[in-house]
Coordinates of C-alpha atoms in Angstrom, one line a residue:
Chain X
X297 CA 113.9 178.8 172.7
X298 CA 113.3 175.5 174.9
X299 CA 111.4 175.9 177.9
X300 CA 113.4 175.1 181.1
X301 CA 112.6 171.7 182.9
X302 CA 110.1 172.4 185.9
X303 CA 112.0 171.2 188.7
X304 CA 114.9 173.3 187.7
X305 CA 112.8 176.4 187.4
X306 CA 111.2 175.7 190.7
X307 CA 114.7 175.4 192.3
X308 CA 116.4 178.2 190.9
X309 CA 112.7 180.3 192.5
X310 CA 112.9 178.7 195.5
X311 CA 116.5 180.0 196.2
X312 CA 115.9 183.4 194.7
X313 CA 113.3 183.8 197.1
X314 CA 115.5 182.4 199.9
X315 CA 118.6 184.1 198.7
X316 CA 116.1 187.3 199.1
X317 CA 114.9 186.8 202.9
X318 CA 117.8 185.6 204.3
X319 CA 119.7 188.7 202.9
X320 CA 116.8 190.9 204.9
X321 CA 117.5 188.8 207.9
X322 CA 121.1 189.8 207.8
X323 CA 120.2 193.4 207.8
X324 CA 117.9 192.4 211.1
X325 CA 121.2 191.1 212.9
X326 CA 123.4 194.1 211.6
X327 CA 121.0 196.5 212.9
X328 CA 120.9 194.4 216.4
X329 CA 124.7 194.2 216.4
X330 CA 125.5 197.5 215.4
X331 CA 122.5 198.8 218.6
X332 CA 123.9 196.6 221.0
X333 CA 127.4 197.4 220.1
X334 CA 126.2 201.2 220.6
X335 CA 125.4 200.4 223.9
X336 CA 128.5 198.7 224.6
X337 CA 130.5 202.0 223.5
X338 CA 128.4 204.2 225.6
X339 CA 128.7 202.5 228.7
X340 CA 132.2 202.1 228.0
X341 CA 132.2 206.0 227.8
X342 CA 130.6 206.5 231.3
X343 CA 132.5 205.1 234.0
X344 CA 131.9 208.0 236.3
X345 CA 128.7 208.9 234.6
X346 CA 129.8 211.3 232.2
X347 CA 127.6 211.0 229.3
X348 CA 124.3 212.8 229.5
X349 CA 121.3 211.2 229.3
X350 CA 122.7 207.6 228.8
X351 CA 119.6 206.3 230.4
X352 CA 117.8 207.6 227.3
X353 CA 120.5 206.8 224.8
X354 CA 120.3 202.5 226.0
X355 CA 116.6 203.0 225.9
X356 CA 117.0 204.1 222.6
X357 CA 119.0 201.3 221.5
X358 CA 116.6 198.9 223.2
X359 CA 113.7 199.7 221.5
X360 CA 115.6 199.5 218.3
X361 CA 116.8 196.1 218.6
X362 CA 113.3 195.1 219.8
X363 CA 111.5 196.0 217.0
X364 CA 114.0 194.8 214.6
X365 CA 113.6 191.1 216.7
X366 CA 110.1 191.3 216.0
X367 CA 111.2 192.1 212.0
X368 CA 113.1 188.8 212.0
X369 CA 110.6 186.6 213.2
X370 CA 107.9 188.0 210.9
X371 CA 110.6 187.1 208.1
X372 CA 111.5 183.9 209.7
X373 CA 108.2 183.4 210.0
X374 CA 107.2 184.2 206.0
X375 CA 110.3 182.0 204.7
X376 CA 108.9 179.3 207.3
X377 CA 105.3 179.2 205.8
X378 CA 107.0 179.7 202.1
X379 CA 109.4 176.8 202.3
X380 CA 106.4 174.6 203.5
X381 CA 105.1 175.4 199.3
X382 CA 106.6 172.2 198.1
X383 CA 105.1 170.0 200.8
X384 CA 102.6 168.6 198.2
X385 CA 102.4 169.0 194.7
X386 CA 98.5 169.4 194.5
X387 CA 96.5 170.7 196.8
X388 CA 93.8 173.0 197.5
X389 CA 95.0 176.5 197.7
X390 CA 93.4 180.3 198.6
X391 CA 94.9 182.2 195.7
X392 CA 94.7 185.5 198.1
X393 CA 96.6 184.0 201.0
X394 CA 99.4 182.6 198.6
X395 CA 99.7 185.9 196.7
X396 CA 100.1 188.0 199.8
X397 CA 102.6 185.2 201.6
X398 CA 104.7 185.7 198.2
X399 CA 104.3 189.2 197.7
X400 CA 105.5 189.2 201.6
X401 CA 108.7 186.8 200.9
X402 CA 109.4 188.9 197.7
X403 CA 109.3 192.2 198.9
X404 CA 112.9 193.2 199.0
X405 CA 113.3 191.1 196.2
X406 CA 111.5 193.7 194.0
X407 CA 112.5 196.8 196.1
X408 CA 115.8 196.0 194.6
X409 CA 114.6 196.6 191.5
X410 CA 113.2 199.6 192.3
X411 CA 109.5 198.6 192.4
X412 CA 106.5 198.4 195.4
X413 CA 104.1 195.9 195.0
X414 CA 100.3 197.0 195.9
X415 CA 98.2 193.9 196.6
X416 CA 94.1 194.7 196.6
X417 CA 92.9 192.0 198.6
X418 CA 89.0 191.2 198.1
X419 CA 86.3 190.1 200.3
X420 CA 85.4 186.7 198.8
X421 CA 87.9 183.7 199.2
X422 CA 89.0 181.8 195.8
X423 CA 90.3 178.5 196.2
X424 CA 91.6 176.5 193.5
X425 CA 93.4 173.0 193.4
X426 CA 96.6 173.4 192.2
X427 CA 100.5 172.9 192.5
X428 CA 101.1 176.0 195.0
X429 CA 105.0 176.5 194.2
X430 CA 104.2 176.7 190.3
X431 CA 101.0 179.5 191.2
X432 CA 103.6 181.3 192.9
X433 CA 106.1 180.9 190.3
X434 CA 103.6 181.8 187.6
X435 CA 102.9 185.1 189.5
X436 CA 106.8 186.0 190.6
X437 CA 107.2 185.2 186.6
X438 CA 104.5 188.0 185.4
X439 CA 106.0 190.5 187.8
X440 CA 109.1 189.8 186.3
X441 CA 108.0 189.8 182.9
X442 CA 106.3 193.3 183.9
X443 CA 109.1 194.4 185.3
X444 CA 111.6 193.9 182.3
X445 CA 109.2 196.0 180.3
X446 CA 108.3 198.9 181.9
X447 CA 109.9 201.5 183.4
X448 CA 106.8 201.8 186.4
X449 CA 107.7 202.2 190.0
X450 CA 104.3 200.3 190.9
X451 CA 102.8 197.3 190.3
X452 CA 99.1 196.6 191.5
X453 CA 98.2 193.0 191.9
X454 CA 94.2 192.6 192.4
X455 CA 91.1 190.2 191.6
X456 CA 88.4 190.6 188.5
X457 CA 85.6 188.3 187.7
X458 CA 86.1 186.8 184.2
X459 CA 83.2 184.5 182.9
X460 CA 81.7 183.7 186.3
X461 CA 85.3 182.7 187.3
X462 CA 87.9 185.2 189.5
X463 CA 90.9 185.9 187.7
X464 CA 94.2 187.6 189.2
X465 CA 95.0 190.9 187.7
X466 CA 98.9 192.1 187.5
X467 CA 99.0 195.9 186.0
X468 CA 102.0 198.8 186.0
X469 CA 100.8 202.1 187.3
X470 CA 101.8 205.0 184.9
X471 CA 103.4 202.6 182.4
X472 CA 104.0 204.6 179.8
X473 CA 102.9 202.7 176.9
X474 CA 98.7 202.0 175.1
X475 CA 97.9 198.6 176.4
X476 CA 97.9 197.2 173.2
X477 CA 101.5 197.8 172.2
X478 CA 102.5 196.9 176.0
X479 CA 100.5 193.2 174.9
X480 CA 102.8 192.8 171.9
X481 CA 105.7 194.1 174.1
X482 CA 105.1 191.1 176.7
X483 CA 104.5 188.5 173.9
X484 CA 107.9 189.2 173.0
X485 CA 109.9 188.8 175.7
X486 CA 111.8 185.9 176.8
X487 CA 109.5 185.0 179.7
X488 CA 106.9 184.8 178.6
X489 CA 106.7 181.4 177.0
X490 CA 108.0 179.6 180.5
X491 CA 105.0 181.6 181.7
X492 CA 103.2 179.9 179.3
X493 CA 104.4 176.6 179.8
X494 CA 104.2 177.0 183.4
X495 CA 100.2 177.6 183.0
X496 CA 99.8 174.7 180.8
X497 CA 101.3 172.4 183.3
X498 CA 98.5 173.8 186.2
X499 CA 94.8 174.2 183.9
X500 CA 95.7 178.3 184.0
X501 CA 95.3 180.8 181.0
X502 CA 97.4 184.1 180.8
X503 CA 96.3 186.9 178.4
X504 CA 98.2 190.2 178.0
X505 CA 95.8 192.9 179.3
X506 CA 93.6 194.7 176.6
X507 CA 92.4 198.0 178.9
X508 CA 95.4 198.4 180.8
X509 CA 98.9 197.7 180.8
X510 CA 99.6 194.2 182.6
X511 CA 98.9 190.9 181.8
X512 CA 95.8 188.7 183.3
X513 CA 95.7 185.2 184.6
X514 CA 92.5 183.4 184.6
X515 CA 91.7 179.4 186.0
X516 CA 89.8 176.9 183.9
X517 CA 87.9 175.6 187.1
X518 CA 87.5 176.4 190.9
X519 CA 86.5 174.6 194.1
Chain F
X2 CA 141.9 216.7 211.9
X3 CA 138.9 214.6 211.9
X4 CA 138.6 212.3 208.7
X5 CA 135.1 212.8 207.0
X6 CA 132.9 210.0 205.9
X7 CA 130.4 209.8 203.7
X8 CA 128.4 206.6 204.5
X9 CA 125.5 204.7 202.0
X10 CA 123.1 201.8 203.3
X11 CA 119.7 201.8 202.8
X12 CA 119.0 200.4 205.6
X13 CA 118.4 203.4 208.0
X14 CA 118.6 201.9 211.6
X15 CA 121.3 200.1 210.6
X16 CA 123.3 203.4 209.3
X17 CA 121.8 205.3 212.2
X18 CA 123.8 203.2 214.6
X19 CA 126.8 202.7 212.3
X20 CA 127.0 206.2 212.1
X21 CA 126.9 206.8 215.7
X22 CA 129.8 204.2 216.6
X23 CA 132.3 206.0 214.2
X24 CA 131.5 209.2 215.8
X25 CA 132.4 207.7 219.0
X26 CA 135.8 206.8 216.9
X27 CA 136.2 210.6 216.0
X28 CA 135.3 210.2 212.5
X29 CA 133.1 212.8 211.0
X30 CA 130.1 211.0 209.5
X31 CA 127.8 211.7 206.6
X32 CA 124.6 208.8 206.4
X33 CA 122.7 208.5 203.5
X34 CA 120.0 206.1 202.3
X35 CA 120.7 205.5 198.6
X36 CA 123.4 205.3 195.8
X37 CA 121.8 208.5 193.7
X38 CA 121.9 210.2 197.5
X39 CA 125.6 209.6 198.0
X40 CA 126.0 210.8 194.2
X41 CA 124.8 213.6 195.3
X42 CA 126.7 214.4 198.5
X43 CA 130.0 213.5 197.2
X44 CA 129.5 216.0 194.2
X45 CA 129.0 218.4 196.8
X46 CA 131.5 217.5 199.5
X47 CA 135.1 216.5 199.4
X48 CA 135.1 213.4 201.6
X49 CA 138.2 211.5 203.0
X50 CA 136.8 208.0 202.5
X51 CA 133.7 206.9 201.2
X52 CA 131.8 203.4 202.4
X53 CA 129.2 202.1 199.9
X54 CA 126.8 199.2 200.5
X55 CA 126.5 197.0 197.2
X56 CA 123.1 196.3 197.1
X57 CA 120.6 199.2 197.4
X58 CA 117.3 199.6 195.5
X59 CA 117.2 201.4 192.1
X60 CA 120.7 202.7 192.1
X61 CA 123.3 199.9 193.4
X62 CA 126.5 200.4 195.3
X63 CA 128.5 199.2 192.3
X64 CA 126.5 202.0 190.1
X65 CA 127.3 204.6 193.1
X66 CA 131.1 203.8 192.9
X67 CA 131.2 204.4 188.8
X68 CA 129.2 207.6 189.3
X69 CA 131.7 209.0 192.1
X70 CA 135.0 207.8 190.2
X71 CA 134.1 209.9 187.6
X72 CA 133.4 213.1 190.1
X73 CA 136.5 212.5 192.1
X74 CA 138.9 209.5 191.0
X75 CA 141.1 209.9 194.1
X76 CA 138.6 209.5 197.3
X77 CA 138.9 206.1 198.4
X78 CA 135.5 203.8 198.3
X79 CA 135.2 201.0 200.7
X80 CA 132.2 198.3 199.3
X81 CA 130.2 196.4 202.5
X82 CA 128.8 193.7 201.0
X83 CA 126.8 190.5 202.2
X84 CA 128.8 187.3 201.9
X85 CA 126.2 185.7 199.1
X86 CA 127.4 189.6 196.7
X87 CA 131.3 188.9 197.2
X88 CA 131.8 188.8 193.6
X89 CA 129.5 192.5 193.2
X90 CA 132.2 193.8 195.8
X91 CA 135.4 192.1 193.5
X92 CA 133.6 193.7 190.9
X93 CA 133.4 197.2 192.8
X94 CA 137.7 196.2 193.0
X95 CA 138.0 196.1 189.4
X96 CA 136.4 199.8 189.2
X97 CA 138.7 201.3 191.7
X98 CA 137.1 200.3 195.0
X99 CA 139.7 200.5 197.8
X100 CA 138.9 197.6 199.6
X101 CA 135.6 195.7 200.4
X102 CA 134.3 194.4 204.0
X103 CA 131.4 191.4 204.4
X104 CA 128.7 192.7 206.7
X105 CA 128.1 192.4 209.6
X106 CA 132.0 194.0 210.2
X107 CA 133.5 194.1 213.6
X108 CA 133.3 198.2 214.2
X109 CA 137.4 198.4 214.6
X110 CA 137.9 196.5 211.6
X111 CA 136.1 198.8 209.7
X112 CA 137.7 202.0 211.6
X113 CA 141.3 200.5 211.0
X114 CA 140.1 200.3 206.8
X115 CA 139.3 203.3 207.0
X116 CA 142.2 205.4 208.2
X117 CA 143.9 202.9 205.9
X118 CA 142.5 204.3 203.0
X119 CA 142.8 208.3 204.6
X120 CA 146.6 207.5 204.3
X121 CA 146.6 206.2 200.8
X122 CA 144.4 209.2 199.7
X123 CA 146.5 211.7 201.8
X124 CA 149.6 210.4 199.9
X125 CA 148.2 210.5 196.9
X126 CA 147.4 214.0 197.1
X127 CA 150.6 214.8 198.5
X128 CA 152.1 213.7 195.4
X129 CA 149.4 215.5 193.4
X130 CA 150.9 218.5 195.3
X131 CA 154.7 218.0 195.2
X132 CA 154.2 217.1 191.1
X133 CA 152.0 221.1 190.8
X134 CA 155.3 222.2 192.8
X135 CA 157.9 220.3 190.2
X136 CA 155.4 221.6 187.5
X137 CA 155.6 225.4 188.6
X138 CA 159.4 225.4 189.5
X139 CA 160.0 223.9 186.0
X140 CA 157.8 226.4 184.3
X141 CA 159.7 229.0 185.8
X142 CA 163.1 227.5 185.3
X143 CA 164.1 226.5 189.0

């Protein structure tokens, strides 16, 4: 199988991630609509003050639609600081920050299929120079990869020293399967040469995980 | 008599308040968070119409609507869908959905589809009924 051309890849990630948030912010302005339409119907209800504690019911309903404002500008927010990704093709990132900002975006993404994403953040900060749209896509990749496999509810995402150098750590909780047939399972399936090429192309090595079931991505140099 | 709904989103505060605004409308109104939930309840209930959201975690709308065809092929299933899963919800058509309705849905709208699709299912088990009645009168030579 032919490995897809970059750009394309990047697009079609770009919009799933897109396609992903802005379906979340929909949900934000049906939830606001259907509150303030609430409202609406309850004062229509009480022109001579005949619904019981309508002062509590709107409050209700305002607190509701406030906290789901808040909800969309964190996610407005979060596609904000994601689509700003291709703004350079190099550049020095913090591999933390850019794993939680897409673990953030992606959320729902994954929820639709059933899984929650656990994200151990660690002390120390890791910077490496690199394109920050293809880290992301490496990562959104493996979880993909994961997910095809295994039938896990829960992915853990932390950070391991490997030779001196941090590498990021993507494992299935209660997977199921020995580690070392889940390595020839991941091998095998369709992702995981993009994956490949997709490291290649920014100085990163990916390994199937020999202890536990997940797959491990390591950087040739840091900053 | 007041037509029961069953009612799937997984979005809770968005069901919370949906619910809420169909009461208002004198519909009797049954909220649940997921597809294997409504599964569930509709095994258990006989509901007059039946509104599914397409996409809900681990179990999706369109899965939902297969699941409750096969437990009771005459309750009519309204699909809400999101305009970028039109094609899910034509999908849902092709499996028997009654009709499908893009979110966010003016409240009416959505009240007018679904005492469209009580009348379609009370007709349809009106004929149910009249062909048992043809069915016994024959049997007995009438």
């Amino acid at each position: 199988m032919s490995t897809p051309d970059v750009n394309d890849s990047k697009a079609e990630f770009l919009g799933a991630i897109t396609c992903s948030v802005t379906h979340e912010i929909q949900n934000v302005l049906a939830i606001i609509k259907e509150n303030s339409g609430l409202m609406e119907d309850f004062i229509l209800m009480n022109p001579n003050g005949s619904v019981p504690g309508l002062e509590k019911k709107l409050a209700a309903c305002i607190d509701k639609i406030k906290k789901q404002a808040y909800r969309g500008v964190g996610l407005t927010s979060e596609l904000n600081s994601f689509a700003h990704g291709p703004d350079k093709t190099t550049t020095s990132i913090n591999i933390v920050e850019l794993i939680k900002k897409l673990v953030a975006v992606s959320e729902r993404f994954f929820k639709l299929k059933g899984i929650d994403i656990l994200l151990t953040v660690p002390d120390q900060r890791h910077s490496i120079t690199t394109d920050p749209v293809l880290f992301q896509m490496i990562i959104f990749s493996c979880i993909n990869c994961l997910i095809e496999i295994f039938k896990s509810k829960t992915m853990l995402i932390d950070f391991q020293a490997h030779q001196e150098l941090p590498c990021v750590r993507l494992s299935m909780e209660n997977a199921g399967m020995e580690p070392q047939v889940a390595a020839s399972q991941i091998i095998q399936t369709d992702g995981w040469k993009n994956i490949q090429h997709l490291c290649r192309k920014t100085n990163m090595n990916i390994t199937p995980q020999k202890q536990t079931t997940g797959i491990r991505i390591f950087f040739s140099s840091l900053q | 008599m007041k037509i029961k709904l069953l009612i799937a989103d997984d979005e809770k505060e968005f069901i919370e308040a949906l619910a809420q605004r169909l009461e208002i409308r004198d519909f009797t109104v049954t909220a649940v968070t997921s597809g294997e939930a409504a599964i569930e309840m509709a095994a258990k209930i006989n509901f007059d119409v039946i509104i599914l959201d397409v996409l809900m975690p681990k179990l999706t709308g369109i899965e939902a609507l297969k699941q409750i065809k096969k437990i009771n092929p005459i309750t009519p299933i309204i699909m809400l869908t999101g305009e970028a899963t039109v094609e899910n919800a034509i999908q849902g058509m092709k499996l028997g959905a009654f009709d499908f309705l893009i979110k966010p849905t003016k409240t009416d709208t959505l009240s007018q589809k679904i005492i469209e699709a009580n009348e379609v299912k009370q007709r349809h088990e009106e004929r149910i009924r009249q062909a048992e009645i043809d069915n016994i009168l024959r049997t007995r030579g009438w």
